[in-house]
Coordinates of C-alpha atoms in Angstrom, one line a residue:
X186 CA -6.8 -39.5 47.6
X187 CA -3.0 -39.6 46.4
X188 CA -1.7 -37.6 43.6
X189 CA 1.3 -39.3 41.7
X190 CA 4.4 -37.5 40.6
X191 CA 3.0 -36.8 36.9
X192 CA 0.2 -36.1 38.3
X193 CA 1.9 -33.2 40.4
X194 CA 4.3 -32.3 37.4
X195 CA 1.0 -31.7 35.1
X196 CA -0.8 -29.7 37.6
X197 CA 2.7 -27.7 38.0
X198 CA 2.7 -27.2 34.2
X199 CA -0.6 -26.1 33.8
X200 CA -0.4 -23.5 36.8
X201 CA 3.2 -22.0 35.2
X202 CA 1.4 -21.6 31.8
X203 CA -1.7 -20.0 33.5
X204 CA 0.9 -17.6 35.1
X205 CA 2.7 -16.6 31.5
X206 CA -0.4 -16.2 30.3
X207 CA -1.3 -13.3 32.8
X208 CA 1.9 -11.6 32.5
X209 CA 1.8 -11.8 28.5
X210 CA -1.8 -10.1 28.7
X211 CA -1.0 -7.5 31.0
X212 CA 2.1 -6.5 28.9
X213 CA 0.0 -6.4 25.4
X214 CA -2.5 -4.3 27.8
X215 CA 0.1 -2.0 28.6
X216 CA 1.8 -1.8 25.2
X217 CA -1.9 -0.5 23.7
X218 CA -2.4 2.0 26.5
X219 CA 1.1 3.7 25.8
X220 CA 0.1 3.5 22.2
X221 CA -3.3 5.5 22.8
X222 CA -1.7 7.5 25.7
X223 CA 2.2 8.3 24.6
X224 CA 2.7 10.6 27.6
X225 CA 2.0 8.5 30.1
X226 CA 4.9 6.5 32.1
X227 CA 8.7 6.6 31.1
X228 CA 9.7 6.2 27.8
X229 CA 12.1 3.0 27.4
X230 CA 15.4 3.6 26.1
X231 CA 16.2 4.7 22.9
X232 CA 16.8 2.3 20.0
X233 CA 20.6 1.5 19.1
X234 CA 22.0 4.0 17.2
X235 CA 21.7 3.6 13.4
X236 CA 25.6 4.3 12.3
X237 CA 23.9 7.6 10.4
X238 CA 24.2 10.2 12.9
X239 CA 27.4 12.5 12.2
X240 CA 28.5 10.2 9.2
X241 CA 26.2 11.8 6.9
X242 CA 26.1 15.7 7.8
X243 CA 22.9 17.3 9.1
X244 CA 21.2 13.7 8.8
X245 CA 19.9 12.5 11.9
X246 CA 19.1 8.6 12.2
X247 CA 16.6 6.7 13.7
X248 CA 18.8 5.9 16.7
X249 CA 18.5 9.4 18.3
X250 CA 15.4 7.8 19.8
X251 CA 12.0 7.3 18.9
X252 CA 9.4 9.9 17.3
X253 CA 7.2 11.4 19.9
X254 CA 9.3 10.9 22.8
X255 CA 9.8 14.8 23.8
X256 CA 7.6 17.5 23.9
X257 CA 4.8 18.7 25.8
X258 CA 1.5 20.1 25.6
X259 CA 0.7 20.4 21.9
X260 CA -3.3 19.4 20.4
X261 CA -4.5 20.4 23.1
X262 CA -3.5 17.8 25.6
X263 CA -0.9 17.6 28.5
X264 CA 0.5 14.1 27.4
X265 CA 2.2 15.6 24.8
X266 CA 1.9 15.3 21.1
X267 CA -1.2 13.3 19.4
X268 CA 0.2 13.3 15.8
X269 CA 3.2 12.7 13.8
X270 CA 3.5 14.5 10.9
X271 CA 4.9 12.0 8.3
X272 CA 6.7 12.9 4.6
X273 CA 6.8 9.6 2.8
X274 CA 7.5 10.9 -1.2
X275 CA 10.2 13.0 -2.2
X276 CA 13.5 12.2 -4.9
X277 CA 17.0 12.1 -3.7
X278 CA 18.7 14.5 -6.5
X279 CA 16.0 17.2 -5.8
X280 CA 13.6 17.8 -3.0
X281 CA 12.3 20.1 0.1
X282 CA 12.3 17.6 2.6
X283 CA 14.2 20.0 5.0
X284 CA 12.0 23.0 4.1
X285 CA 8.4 21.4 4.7
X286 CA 10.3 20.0 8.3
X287 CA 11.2 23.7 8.9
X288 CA 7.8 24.7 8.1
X289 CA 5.6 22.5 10.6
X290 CA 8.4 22.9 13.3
X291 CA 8.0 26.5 13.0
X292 CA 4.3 26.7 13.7
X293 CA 3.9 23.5 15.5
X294 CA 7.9 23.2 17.4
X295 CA 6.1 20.3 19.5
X296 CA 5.0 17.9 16.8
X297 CA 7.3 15.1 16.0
X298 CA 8.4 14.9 11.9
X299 CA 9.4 12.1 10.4
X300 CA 11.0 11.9 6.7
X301 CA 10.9 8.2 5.3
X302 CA 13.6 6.8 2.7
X303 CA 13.7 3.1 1.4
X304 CA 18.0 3.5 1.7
X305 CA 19.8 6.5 3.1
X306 CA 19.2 9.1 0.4
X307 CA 22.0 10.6 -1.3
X308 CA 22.8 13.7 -1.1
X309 CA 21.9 13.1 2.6
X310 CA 19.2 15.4 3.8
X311 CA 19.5 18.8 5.7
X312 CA 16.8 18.3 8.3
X313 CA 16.3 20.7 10.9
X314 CA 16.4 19.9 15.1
X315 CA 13.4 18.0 15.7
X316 CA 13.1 16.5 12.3
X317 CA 14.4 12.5 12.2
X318 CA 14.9 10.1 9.5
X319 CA 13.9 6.6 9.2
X320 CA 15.2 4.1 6.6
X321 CA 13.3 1.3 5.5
X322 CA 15.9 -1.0 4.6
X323 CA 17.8 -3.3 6.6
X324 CA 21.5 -3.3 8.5
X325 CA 22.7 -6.0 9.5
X326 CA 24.6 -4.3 12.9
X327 CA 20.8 -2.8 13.9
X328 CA 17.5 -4.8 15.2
X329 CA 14.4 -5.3 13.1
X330 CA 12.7 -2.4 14.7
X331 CA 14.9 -0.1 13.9
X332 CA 13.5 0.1 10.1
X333 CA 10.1 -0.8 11.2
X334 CA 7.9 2.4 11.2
X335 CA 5.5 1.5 13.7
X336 CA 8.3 1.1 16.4
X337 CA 9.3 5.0 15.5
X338 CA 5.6 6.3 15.7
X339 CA 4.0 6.5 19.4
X340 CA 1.2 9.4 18.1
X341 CA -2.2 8.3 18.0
X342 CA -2.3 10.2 14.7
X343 CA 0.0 10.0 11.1
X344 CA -0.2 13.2 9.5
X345 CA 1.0 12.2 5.5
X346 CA 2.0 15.0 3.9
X347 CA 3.6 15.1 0.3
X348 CA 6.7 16.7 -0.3
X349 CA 7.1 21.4 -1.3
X350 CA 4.3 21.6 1.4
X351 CA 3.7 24.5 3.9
X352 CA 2.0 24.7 7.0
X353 CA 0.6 28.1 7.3
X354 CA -1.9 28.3 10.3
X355 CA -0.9 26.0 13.2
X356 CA -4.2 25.0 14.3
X357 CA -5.3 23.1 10.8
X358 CA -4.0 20.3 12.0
X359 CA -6.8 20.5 15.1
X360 CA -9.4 21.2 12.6
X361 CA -8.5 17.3 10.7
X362 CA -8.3 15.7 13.9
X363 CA -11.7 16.7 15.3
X364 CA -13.0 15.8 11.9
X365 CA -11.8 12.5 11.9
X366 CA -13.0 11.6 16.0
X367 CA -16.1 13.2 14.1
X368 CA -16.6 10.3 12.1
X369 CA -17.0 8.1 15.7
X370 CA -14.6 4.9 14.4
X371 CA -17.7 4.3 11.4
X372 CA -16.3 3.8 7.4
X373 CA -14.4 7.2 7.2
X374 CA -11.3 6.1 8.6
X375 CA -8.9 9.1 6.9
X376 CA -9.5 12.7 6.7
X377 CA -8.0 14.8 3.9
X378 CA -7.1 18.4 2.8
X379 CA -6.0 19.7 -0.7
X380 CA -2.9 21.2 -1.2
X381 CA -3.5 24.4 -3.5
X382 CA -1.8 23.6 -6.6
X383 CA -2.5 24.3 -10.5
X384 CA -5.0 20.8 -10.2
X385 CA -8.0 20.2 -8.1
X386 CA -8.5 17.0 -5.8
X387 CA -11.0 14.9 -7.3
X388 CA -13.0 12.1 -5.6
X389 CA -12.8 8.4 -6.8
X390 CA -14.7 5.4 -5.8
X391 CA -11.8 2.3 -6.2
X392 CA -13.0 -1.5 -6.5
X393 CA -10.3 -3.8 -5.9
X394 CA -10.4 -7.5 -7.5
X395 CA -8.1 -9.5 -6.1
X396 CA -9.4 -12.5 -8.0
X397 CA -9.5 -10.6 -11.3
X398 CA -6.1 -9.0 -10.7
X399 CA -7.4 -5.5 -11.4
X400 CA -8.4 -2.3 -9.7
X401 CA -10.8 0.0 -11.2
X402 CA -11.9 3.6 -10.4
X403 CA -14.2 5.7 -11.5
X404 CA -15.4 8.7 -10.9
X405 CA -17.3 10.1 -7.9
X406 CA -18.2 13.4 -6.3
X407 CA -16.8 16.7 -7.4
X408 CA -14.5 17.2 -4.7
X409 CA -16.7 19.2 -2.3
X410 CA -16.3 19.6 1.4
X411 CA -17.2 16.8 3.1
X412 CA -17.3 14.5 0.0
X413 CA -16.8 11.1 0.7
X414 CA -15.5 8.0 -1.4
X415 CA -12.6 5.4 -1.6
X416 CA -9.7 7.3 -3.0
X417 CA -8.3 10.3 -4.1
X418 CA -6.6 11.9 -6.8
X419 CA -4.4 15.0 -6.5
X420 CA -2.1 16.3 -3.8
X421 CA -3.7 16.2 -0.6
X422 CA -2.5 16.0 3.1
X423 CA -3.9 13.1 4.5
X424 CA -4.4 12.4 8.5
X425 CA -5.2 8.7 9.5
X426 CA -5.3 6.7 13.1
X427 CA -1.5 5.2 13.5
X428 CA -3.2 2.3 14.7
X429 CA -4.9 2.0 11.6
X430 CA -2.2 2.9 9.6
X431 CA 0.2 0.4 10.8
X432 CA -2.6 -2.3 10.5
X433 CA -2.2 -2.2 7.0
X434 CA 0.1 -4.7 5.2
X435 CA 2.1 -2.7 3.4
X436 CA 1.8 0.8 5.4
X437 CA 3.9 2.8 3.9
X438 CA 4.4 1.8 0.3
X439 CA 4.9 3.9 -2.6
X440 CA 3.3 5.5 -4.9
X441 CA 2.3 6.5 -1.5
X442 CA -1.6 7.6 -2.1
X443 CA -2.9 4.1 -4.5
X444 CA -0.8 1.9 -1.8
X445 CA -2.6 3.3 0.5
X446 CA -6.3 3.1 -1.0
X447 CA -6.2 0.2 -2.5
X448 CA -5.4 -1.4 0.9
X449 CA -8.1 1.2 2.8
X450 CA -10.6 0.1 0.2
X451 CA -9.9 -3.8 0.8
X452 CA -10.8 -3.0 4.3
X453 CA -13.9 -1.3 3.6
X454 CA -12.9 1.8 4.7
X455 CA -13.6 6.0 3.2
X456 CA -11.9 9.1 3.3
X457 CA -13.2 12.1 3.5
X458 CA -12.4 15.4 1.5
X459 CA -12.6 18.6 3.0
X460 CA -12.0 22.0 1.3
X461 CA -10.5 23.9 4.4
X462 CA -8.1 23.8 5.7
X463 CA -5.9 23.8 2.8
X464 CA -2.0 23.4 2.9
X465 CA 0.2 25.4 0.7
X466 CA 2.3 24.9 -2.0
X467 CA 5.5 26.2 -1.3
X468 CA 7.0 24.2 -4.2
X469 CA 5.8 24.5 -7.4
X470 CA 6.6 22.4 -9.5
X471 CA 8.7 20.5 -7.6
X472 CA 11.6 20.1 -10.2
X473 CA 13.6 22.9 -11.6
X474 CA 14.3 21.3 -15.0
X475 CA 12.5 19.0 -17.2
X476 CA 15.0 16.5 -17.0
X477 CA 14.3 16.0 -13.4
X478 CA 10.5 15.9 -14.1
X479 CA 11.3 13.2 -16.4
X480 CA 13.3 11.2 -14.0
X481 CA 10.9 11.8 -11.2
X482 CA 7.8 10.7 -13.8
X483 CA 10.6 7.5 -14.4
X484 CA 10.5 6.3 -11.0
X485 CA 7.0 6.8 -10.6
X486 CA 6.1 4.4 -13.4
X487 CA 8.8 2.4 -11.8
X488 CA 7.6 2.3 -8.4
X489 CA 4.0 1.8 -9.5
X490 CA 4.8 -1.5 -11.5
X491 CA 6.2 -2.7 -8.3
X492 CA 4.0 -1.6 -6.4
X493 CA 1.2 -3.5 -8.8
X494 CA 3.4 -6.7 -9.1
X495 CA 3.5 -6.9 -5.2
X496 CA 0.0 -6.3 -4.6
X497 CA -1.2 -9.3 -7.5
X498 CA -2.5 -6.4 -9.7
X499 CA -2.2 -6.9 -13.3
X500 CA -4.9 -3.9 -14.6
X501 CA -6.1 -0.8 -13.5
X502 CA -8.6 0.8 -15.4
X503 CA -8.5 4.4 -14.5
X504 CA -11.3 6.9 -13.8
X505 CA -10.4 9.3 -17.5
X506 CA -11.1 5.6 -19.4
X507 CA -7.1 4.8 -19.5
X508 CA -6.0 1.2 -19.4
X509 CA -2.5 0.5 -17.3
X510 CA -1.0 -3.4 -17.4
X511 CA 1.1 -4.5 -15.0
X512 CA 0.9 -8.2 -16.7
X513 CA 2.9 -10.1 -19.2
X514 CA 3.0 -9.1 -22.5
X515 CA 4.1 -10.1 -25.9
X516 CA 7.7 -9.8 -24.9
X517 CA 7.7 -11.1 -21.7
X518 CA 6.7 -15.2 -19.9
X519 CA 3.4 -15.9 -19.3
X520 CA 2.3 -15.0 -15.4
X521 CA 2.3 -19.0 -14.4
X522 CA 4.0 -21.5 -14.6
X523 CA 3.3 -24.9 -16.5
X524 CA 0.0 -26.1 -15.3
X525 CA -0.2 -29.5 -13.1
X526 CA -3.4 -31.9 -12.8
X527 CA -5.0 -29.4 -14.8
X528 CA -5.2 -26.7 -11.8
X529 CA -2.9 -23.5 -13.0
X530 CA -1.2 -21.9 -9.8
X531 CA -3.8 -18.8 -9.7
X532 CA -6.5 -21.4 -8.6
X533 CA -4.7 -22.0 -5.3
X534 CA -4.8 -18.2 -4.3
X535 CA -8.0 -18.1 -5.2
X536 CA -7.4 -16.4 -7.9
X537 CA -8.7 -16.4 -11.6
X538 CA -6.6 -15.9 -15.1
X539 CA -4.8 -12.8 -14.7
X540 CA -6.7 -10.2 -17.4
X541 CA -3.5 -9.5 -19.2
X542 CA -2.9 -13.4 -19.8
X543 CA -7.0 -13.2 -21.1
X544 CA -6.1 -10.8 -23.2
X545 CA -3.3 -12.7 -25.1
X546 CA -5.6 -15.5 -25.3
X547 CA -8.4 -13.4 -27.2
X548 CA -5.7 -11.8 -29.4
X549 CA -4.4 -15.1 -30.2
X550 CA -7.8 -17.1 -31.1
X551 CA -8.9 -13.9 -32.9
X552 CA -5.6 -14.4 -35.1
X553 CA -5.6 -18.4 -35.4
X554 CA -9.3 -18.0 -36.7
X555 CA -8.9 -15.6 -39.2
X556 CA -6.2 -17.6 -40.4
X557 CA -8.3 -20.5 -40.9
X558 CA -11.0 -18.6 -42.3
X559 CA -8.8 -17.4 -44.9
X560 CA -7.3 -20.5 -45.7
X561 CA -10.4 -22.4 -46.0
X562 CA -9.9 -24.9 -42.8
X563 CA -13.3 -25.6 -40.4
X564 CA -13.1 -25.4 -37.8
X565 CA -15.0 -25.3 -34.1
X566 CA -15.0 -24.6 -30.8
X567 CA -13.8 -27.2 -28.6
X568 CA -14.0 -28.4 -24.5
X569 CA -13.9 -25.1 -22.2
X570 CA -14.0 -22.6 -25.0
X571 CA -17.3 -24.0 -26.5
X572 CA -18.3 -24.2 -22.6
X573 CA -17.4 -20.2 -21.9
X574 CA -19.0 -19.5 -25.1
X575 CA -22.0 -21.0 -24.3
X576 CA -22.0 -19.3 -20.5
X577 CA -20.8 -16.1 -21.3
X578 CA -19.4 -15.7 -25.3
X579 CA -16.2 -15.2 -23.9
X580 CA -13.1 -17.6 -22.0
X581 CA -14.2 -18.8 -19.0
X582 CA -12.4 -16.2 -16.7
X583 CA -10.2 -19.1 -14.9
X584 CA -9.1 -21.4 -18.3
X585 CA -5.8 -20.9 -19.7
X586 CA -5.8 -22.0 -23.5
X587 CA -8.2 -21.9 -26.1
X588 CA -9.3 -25.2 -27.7
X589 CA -10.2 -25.5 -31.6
X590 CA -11.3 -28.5 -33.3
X591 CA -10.6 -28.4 -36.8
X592 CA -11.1 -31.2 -40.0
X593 CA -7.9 -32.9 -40.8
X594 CA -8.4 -32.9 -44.2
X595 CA -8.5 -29.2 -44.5
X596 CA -5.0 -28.9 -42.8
X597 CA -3.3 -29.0 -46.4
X598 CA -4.8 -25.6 -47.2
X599 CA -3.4 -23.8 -44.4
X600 CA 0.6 -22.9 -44.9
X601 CA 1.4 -22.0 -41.3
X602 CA -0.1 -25.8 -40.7
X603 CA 1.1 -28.4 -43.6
X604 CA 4.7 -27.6 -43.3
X605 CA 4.6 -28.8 -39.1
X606 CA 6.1 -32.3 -39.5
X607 CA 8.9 -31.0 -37.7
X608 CA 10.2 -28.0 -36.2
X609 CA 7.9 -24.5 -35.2
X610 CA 7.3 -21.2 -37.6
X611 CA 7.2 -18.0 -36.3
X612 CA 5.4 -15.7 -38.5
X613 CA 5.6 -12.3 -39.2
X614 CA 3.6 -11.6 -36.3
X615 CA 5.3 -13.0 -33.9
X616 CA 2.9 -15.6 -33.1
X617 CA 4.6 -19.5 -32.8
X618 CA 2.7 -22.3 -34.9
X619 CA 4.0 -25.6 -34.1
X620 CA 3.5 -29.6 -33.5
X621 CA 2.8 -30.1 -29.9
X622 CA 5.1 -32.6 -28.6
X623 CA 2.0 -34.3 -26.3
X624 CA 0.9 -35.3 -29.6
X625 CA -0.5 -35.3 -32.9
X626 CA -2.1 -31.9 -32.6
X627 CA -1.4 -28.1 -33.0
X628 CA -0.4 -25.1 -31.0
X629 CA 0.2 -21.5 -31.9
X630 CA 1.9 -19.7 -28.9
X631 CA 1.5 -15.8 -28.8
X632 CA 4.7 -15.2 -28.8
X633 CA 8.3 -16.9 -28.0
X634 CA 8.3 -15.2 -24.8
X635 CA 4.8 -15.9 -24.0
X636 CA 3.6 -19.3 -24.4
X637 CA -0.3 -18.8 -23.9
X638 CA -1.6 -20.6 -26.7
X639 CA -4.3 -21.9 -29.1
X640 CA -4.4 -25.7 -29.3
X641 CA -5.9 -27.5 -32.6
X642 CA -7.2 -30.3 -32.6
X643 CA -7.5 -32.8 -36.1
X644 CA -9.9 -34.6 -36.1
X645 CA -11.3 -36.7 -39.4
X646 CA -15.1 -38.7 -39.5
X647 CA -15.2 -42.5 -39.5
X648 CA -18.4 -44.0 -40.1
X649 CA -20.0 -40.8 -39.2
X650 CA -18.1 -40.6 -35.8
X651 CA -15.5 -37.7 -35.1
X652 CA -12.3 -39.0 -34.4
X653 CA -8.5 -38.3 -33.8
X654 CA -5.3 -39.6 -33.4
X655 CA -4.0 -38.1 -30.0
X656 CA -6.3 -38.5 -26.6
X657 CA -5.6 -36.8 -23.2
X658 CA -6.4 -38.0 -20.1
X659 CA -9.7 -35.4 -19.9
X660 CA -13.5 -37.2 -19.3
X661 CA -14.3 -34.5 -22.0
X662 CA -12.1 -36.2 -24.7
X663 CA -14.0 -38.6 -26.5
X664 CA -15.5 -39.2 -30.1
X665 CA -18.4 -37.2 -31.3
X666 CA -21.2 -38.1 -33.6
X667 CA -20.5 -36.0 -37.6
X668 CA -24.1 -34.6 -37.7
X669 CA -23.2 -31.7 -34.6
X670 CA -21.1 -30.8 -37.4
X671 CA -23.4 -30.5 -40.1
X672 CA -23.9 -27.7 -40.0
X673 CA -21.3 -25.6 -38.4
X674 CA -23.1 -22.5 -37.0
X675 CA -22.1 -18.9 -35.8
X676 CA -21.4 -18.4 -31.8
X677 CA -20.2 -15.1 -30.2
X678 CA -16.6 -16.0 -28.6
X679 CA -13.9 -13.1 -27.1
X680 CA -15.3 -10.4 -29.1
X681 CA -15.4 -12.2 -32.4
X682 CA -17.6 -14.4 -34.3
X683 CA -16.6 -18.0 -34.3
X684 CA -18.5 -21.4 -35.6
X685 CA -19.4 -24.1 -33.1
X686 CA -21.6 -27.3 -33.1
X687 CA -25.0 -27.0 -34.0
X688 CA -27.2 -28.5 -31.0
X689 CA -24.2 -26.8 -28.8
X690 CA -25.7 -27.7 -25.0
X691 CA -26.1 -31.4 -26.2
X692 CA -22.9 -31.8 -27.6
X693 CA -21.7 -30.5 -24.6
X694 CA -23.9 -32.6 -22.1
X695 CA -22.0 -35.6 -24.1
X696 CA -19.2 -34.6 -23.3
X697 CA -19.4 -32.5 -19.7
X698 CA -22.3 -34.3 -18.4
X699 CA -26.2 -32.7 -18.0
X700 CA -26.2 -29.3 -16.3
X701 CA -23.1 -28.5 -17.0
X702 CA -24.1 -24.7 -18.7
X703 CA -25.3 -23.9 -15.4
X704 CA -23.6 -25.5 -13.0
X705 CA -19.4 -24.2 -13.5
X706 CA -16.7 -26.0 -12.1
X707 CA -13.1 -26.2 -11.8
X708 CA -11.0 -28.3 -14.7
X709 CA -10.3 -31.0 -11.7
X710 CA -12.4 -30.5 -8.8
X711 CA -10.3 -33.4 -6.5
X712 CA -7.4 -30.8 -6.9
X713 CA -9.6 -27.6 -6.2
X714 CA -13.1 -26.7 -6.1
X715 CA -14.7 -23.9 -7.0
X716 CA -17.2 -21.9 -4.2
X717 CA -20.2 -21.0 -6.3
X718 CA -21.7 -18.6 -3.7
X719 CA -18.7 -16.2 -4.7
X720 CA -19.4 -16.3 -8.5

């Protein structure tokens, strides 16, 4: 049998890539061993240097080389060290980064410390030999990996410790270790231990809703050894797998401690509280004046907006019954963008209306209403509103508007609504009323900033048929027999009491289709469907 030329060049190709594919695998094999076993083999050659070193003081850069490459002995093991103890929070203008380096160097001289910065902090740091610094941000004269953490790590633990911390007894740091290889690789995947300060640690379970935007805890145990949950509150030393760690999207965001749980608790994983060994507070408070607290408490807030903003997280509902938003308000744009075919943005992440946008939209309707109840105009509840109160009394948790269907002939008595030929009012609320320029309808806005809104829609009876003036291209959309009308009756819609249809499911079986109460759907399901097996 002859073999042709291509069919020698394919056979070629195929054993070449074959080939790469060995080599590649053996690499990644031996890339995970050194991970698990740092000690093993020659260390490769140290990182370019980071332009830091002797330009800034007592600062050493990340260029001196990575963390973990000296030392010997140390956790018990010949290899050398098996954690890296890592100080992630502390403020420029006042901190004790240098004395909590000093402190674990002096009991534990073999364990590699790493302080963390976003940009090279200012004044620089004093750290002590052995302690290195790693800045997060880019330069453009270094490689990627200088500023990535998980090139600078080669531990098989992260010790995260906060900043004024001691470590008084060297072998506490044993005591978290076993505790954790304890747990066997199950759900506990992080170990803690408090830090003794005026406050006690508590426990939290933490429920993360991506598709709702918000994160809720609440509370759990009491903070006794051994407790375990989702998240923790409090200052507390924290040891977790550097595998495991560096896993995580966003490893070492900050605040610190809720970037780290709220990702932990997406992945199904616990921590465990312990009461002993405890770590010491060398530094209490932290800040010698109050106007250092205050700016300290500033970029905390600060931080944790961004924080929330980068994670899609517009509420978190917190364990004492506080509310936080991290959403648009009154004086800010809605959180999408004008809506196409229908489908808002939120629907393609597989997300539903942020809450804070919900919340606008209940304020809203709850203002519009009592405005037309005041001023003598019926009205009703229209399309998707008249659908989510007949589901759940409330907006249907992916719409974003609010229809109303009001009589034209009452629009006179209203003054935010007979003067709309032309122009928009603002009233003294802030709220927008105005002629929408699809048509010959209403909208009131919540705000100029925020254009969530409430749409109206007049309609008049014509030979006992509902009717109007503007149509949209919506199935839903159509002319409606007077008698559902007749009378209007009381329906329970975003905390209020509104007025809807009277025979409500067959008014909306005319206009949805039969089933449509129990069966939800998307606005247009040819531009996205929704999976009903995760409602």
């Amino acid at each position: 049998m002859r073999v042709s030329f291509c069919q020698g060049l394919l056979t070629g190709a195929i054993a070449l890539n074959l080939l790469i594919l060995y080599y590649v695998s053996q690499a990644q094999q031996q890339i995970m061993e050194k991970r698990r076993d740092p000690g093993r083999g020659s260390r490769k050659a140290a990182l370019p240097a980071s332009g830091l070193e002797g330009s800034m003081g007592g600062l050493v850069g990340v260029g001196a080389g990575m963390v973990g490459a000296g030392g010997v002995g140390g956790e018990g093991s010949s290899h050398g060290p098996r954690v890296t103890v890592l100080l992630r929070e502390f403020e420029n203008f006042e901190n004790y980064v240098g004395d909590v380096a000093r402190s674990f160097l002096h009991q534990r001289p073999e364990l590699p410390f790493l302080a963390v910065s976003d940009t090279p902090p200012y004044p620089p740091l004093s750290l002590p030999e052995g302690a290195r610094l790693l800045v997060l941000s880019p330069s453009p004269e270094q490689p990627p990996q200088a500023h990535r953490p998980e090139f600078h790590v080669q531990t098989e633990f992260v010790l995260l410790v906060p900043d004024g911390v001691e470590l008084e007894q060297g072998r506490a740091v044993e005591r978290l270790i076993r505790e954790l290889e304890g747990e066997g690789g199950g759900p506990v995947r992080l170990v803690a231990s408090p830090v003794l300060a005026r406050s006690t640690v508590q426990c939290l379970h933490l429920r993360v809703s991506l598709r709702e935007w918000t994160a809720t805890y609440s509370t759990a145990a009491s903070g006794t050894s051994g407790s375990v949950c989702t998240a923790l509150q409090g200052d507390v030393v924290v040891l977790i797998r550097s595998e495991d760690l560096f896993n995580l999207s966003v490893p070492l965001g900050r605040p610190l401690l809720p970037s780290l749980f709220i990702q932990t608790s997406l992945h199904g994983w616990k921590v465990k509280l312990l009461e002993s060994p405890c770590f010491s507070p060398s530094h209490r408070p932290l800040f010698s004046s109050a106007h250092n607290q205050w700016k300290a408490d500033s970029h905390l807030k600060e931080a944790t907006s961004q924080l929330m903003r980068n994670f899609g997280l517009k509420r978190l509902l917190l364990a004492d019954g506080k509310e936080q938003w991290h959403g648009c308000g009154k004086e800010t744009e809605r959180c999408f963008g004008t809506v196409r075919d229908d489908t808002p943005e939120y629907l393609y992440l597989e997300r539903w209306t942020p809450p804070c946008c919900l919340h606008a939209l209940r304020e809203t309707t709850k203002y519009v209403i009592n405005i037309l109840e005041s001023s003598g105009v019926r009205y009703w509840l229209e399309g998707g509103s008249l659908l989510g109160a007949a589901r759940q009394q409330d907006i249907i948790p992916w719409d974003y508007d609010v229809d109303l269907g009001i009589y034209l002939e009452d629009v006179p008595n209203c003054d935010y609504l007979k003067n709309l030929d032309s122009g928009s009012l603002v009233d003294a609320n802030g709220y927008v009323w105005e002629r929408a320029v699809e048509g010959d309808f209403y909208r009131v806005q919540y705000s100029e900033a925020n254009h969530l809104h409430v749409d109206l829609w007049p309609f008049y009876p014509r030979n006992g048929v509902m009717t109007k003036d503007t149509w949209m291209e919506h199935k839903q959309d159509m002319e409606f027999p007077e008698h559902f009308l007749q009378p209007l009756v009381p329906m329970p819609f975003a905390g209020i009491t509104t007025y809807g249809p009277n025979n409500h499911r067959t008014f909306l079986e005319l206009k949805f289709g039969e089933g449509v109460i129990e069966n939800p759907q998307y606005p247009n399901p040819a531009k996205k469907r929704l999976d009903r097996s995760r409602l």
